[in-house]
PDB file of C-alpha atoms in Angstrom:
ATOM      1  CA  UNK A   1      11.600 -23.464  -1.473  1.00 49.00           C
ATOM      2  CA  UNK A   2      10.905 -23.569   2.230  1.00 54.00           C
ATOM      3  CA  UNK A   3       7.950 -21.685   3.599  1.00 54.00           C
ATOM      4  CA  UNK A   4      10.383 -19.875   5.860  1.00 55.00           C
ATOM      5  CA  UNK A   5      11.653 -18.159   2.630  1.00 58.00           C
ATOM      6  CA  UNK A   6       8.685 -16.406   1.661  1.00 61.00           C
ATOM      7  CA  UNK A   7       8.503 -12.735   1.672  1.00 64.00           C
ATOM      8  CA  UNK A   8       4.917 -13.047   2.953  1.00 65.00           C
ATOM      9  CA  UNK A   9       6.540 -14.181   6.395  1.00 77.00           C
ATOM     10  CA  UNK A  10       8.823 -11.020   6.268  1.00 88.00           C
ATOM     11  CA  UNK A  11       6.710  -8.596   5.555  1.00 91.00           C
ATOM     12  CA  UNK A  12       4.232  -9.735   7.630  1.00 92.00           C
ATOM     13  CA  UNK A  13       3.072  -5.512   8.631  1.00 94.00           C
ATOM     14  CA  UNK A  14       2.434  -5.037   4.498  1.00 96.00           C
ATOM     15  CA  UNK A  15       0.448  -8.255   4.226  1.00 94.00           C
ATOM     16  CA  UNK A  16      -1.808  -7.397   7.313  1.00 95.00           C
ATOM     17  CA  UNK A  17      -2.554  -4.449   5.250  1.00 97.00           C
ATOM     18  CA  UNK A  18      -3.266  -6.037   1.900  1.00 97.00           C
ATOM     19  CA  UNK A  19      -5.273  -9.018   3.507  1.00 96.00           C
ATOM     20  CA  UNK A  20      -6.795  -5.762   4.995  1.00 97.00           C
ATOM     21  CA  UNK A  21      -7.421  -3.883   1.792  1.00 97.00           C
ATOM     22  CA  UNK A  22      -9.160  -7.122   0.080  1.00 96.00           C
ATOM     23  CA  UNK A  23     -11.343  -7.751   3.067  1.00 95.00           C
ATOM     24  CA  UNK A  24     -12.299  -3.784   2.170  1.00 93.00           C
ATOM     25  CA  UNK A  25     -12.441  -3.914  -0.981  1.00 92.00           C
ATOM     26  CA  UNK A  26     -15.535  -6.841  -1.256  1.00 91.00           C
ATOM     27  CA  UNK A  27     -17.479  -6.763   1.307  1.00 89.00           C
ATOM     28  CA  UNK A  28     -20.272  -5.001   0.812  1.00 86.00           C
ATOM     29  CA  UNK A  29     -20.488  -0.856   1.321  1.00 77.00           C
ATOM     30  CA  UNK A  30     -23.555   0.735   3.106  1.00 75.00           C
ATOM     31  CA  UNK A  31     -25.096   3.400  -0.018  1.00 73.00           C
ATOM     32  CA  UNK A  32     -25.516   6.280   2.281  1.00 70.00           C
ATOM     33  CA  UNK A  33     -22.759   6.720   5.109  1.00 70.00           C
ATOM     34  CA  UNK A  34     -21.724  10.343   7.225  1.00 70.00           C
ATOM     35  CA  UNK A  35     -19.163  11.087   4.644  1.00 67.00           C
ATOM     36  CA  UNK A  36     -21.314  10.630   1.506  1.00 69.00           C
ATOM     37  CA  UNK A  37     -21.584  14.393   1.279  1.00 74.00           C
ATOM     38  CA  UNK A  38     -16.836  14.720   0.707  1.00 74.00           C
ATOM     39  CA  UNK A  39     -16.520  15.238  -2.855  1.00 80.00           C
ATOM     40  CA  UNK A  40     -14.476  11.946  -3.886  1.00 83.00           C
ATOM     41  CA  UNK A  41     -14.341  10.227  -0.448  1.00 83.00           C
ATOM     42  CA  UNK A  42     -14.297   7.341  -2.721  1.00 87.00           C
ATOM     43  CA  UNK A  43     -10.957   7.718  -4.137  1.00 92.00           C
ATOM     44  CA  UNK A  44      -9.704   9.443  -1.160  1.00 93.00           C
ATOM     45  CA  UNK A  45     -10.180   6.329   0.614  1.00 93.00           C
ATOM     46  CA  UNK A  46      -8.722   4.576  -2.296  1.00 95.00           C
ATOM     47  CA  UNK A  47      -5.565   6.824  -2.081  1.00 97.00           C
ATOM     48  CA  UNK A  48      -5.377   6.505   1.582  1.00 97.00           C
ATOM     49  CA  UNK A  49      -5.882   2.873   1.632  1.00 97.00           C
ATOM     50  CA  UNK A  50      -2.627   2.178  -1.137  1.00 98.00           C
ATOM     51  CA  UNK A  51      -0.778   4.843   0.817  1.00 98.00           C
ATOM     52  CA  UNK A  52      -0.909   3.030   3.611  1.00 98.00           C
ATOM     53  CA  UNK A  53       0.108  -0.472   2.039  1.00 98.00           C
ATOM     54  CA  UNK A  54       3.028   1.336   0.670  1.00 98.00           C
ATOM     55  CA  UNK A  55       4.710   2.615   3.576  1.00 98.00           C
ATOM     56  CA  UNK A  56       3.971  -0.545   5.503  1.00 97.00           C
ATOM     57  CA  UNK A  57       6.245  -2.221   2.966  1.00 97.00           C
ATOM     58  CA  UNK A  58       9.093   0.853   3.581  1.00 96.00           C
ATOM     59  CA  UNK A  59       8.400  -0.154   7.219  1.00 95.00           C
ATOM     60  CA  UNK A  60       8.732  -4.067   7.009  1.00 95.00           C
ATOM     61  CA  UNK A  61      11.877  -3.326   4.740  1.00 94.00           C
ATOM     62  CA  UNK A  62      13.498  -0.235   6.553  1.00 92.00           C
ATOM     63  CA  UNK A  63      12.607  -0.170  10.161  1.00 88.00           C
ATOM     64  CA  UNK A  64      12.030  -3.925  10.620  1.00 90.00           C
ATOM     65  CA  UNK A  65      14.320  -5.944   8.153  1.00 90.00           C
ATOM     66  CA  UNK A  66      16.914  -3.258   7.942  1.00 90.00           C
ATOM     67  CA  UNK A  67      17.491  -3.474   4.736  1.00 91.00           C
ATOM     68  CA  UNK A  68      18.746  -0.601   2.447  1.00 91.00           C
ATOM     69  CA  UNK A  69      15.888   1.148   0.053  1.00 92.00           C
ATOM     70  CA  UNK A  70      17.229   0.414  -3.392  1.00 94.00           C
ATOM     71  CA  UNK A  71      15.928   1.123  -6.674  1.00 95.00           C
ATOM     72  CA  UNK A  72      14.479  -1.991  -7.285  1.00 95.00           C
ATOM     73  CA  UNK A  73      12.193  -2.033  -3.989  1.00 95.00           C
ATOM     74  CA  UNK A  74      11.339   1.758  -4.411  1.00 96.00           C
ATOM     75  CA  UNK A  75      10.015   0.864  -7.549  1.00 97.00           C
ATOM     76  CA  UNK A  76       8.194  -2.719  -5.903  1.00 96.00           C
ATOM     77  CA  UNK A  77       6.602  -0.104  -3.518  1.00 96.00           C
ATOM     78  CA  UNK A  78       4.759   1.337  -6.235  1.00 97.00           C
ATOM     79  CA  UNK A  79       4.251  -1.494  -8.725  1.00 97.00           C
ATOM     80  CA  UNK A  80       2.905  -4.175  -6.308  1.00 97.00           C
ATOM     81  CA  UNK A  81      -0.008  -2.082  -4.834  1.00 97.00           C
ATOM     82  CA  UNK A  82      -0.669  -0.689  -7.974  1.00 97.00           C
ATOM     83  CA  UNK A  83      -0.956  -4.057  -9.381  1.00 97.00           C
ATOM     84  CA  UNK A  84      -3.195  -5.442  -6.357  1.00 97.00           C
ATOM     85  CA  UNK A  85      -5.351  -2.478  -6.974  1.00 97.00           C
ATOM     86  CA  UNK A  86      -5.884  -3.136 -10.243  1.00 96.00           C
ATOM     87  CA  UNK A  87      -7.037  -6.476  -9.355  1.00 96.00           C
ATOM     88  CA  UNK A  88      -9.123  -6.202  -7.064  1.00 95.00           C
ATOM     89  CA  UNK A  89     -10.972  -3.629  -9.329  1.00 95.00           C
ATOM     90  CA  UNK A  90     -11.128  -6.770 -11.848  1.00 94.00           C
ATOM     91  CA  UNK A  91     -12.457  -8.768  -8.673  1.00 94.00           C
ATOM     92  CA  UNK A  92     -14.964  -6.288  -7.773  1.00 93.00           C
ATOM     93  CA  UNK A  93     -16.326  -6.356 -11.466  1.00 92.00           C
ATOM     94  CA  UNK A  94     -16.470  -9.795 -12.063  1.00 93.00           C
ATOM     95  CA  UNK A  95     -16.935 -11.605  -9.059  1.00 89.00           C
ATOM     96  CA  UNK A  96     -19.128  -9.931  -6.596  1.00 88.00           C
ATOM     97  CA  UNK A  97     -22.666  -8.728  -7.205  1.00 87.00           C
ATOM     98  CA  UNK A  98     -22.226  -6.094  -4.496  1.00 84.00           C
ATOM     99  CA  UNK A  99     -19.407  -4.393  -5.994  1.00 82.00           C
ATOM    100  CA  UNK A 100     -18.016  -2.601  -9.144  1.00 84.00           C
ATOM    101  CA  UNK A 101     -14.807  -2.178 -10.694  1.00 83.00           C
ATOM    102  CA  UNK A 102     -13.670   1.189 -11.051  1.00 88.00           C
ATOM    103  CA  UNK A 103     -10.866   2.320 -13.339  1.00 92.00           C
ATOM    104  CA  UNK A 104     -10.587   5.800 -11.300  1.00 95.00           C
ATOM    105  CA  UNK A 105     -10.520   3.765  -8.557  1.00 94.00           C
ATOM    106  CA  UNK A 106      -7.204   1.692  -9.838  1.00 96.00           C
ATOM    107  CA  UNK A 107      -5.946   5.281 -10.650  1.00 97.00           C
ATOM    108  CA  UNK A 108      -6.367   6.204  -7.189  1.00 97.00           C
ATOM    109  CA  UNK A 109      -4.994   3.369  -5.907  1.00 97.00           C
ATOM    110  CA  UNK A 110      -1.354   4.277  -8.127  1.00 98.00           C
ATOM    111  CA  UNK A 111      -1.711   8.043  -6.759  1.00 98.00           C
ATOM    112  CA  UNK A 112      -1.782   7.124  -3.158  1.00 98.00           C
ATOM    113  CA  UNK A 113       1.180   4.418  -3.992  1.00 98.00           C
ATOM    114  CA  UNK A 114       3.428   6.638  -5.966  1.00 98.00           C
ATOM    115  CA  UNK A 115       2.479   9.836  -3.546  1.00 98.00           C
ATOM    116  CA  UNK A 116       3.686   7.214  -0.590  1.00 98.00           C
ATOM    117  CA  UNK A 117       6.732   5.725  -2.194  1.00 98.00           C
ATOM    118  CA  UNK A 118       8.046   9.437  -2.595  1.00 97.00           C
ATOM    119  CA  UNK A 119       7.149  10.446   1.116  1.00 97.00           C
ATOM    120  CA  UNK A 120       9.187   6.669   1.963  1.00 96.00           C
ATOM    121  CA  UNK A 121      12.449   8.140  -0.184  1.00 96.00           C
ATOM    122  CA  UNK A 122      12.238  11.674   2.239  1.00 95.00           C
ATOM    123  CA  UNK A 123      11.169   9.665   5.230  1.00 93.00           C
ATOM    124  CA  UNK A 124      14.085   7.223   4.341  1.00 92.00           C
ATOM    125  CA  UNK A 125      16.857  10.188   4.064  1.00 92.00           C
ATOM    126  CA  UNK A 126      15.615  11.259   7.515  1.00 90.00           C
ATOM    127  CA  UNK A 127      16.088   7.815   8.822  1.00 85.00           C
ATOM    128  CA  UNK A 128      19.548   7.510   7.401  1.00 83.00           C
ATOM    129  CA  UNK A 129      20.614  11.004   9.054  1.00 84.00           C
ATOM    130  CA  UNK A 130      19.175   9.308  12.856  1.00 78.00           C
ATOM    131  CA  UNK A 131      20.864   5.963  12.742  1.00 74.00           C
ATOM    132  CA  UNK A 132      24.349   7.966  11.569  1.00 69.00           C
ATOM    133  CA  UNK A 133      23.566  10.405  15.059  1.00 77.00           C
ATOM    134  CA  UNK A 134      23.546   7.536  16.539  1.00 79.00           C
ATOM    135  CA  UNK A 135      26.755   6.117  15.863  1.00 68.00           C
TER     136      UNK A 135
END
């Protein structure tokens, strides 16, 4: 396997974004911050955060590889940042002192990448319709 065959290397925007999210995710948080007072910032940022790693992989495969959104990668868009959610929950639990793992974090992390993956299959439709105006 050549390193030019990675997928890291192709979807370089969605690993700036999960190299992003781990950096997040274990450094340590300040206890009191301006937002303290938002009901669930927490998992709003946790939503946000996964929302945001999903649509950069609709944009590395879409916009930037042109490739066509199948099945398969619709459901990749939700499993994979599910899956690194859940992880770093485990990582948060068991190897920083700063940090804890948070199961309704990991739950917020799937919302915001399921939420995301069906705002990619409407934002991919809309796509479609402007390259075909094109032509």
């Amino acid at each position: 396997m050549s390193i030019k065959s990675l997928y890291i290397f192709e979807y370089v925007f969605a690993a700036v974004v999960a190299v992003a999210i781990f950096v997040l995710s274990v450094i340590p948080v300040p206890e009191d911050t301006s937002l303290s007072d938002v009901p669930l910032i927490d998992k709003w940022a946790h939503m946000l955060m996964y929302a945001g790693l999903t649509f950069a992989m609709w944009v590395d495969h879409v916009a930037i590889l042109k490739r066509p959104l199948t099945v398969g990668f619709l459901l990749l868009m939700f499993v994979a940042p599910s899956l690194l959610g859940g992880l770093l929950e485990l990582v948060q639990a068991y190897c920083t002192t700063h940090r804890s793992g948070d199961w309704l974090d990991f739950a917020a992390d799937a919302i915001g990448s399921f939420v995301m993956t069906l705002v990619c299959i409407y934002l991919n439709k809309l796509w479609k319709e402007k390259i075909l105006r094109q032509k």
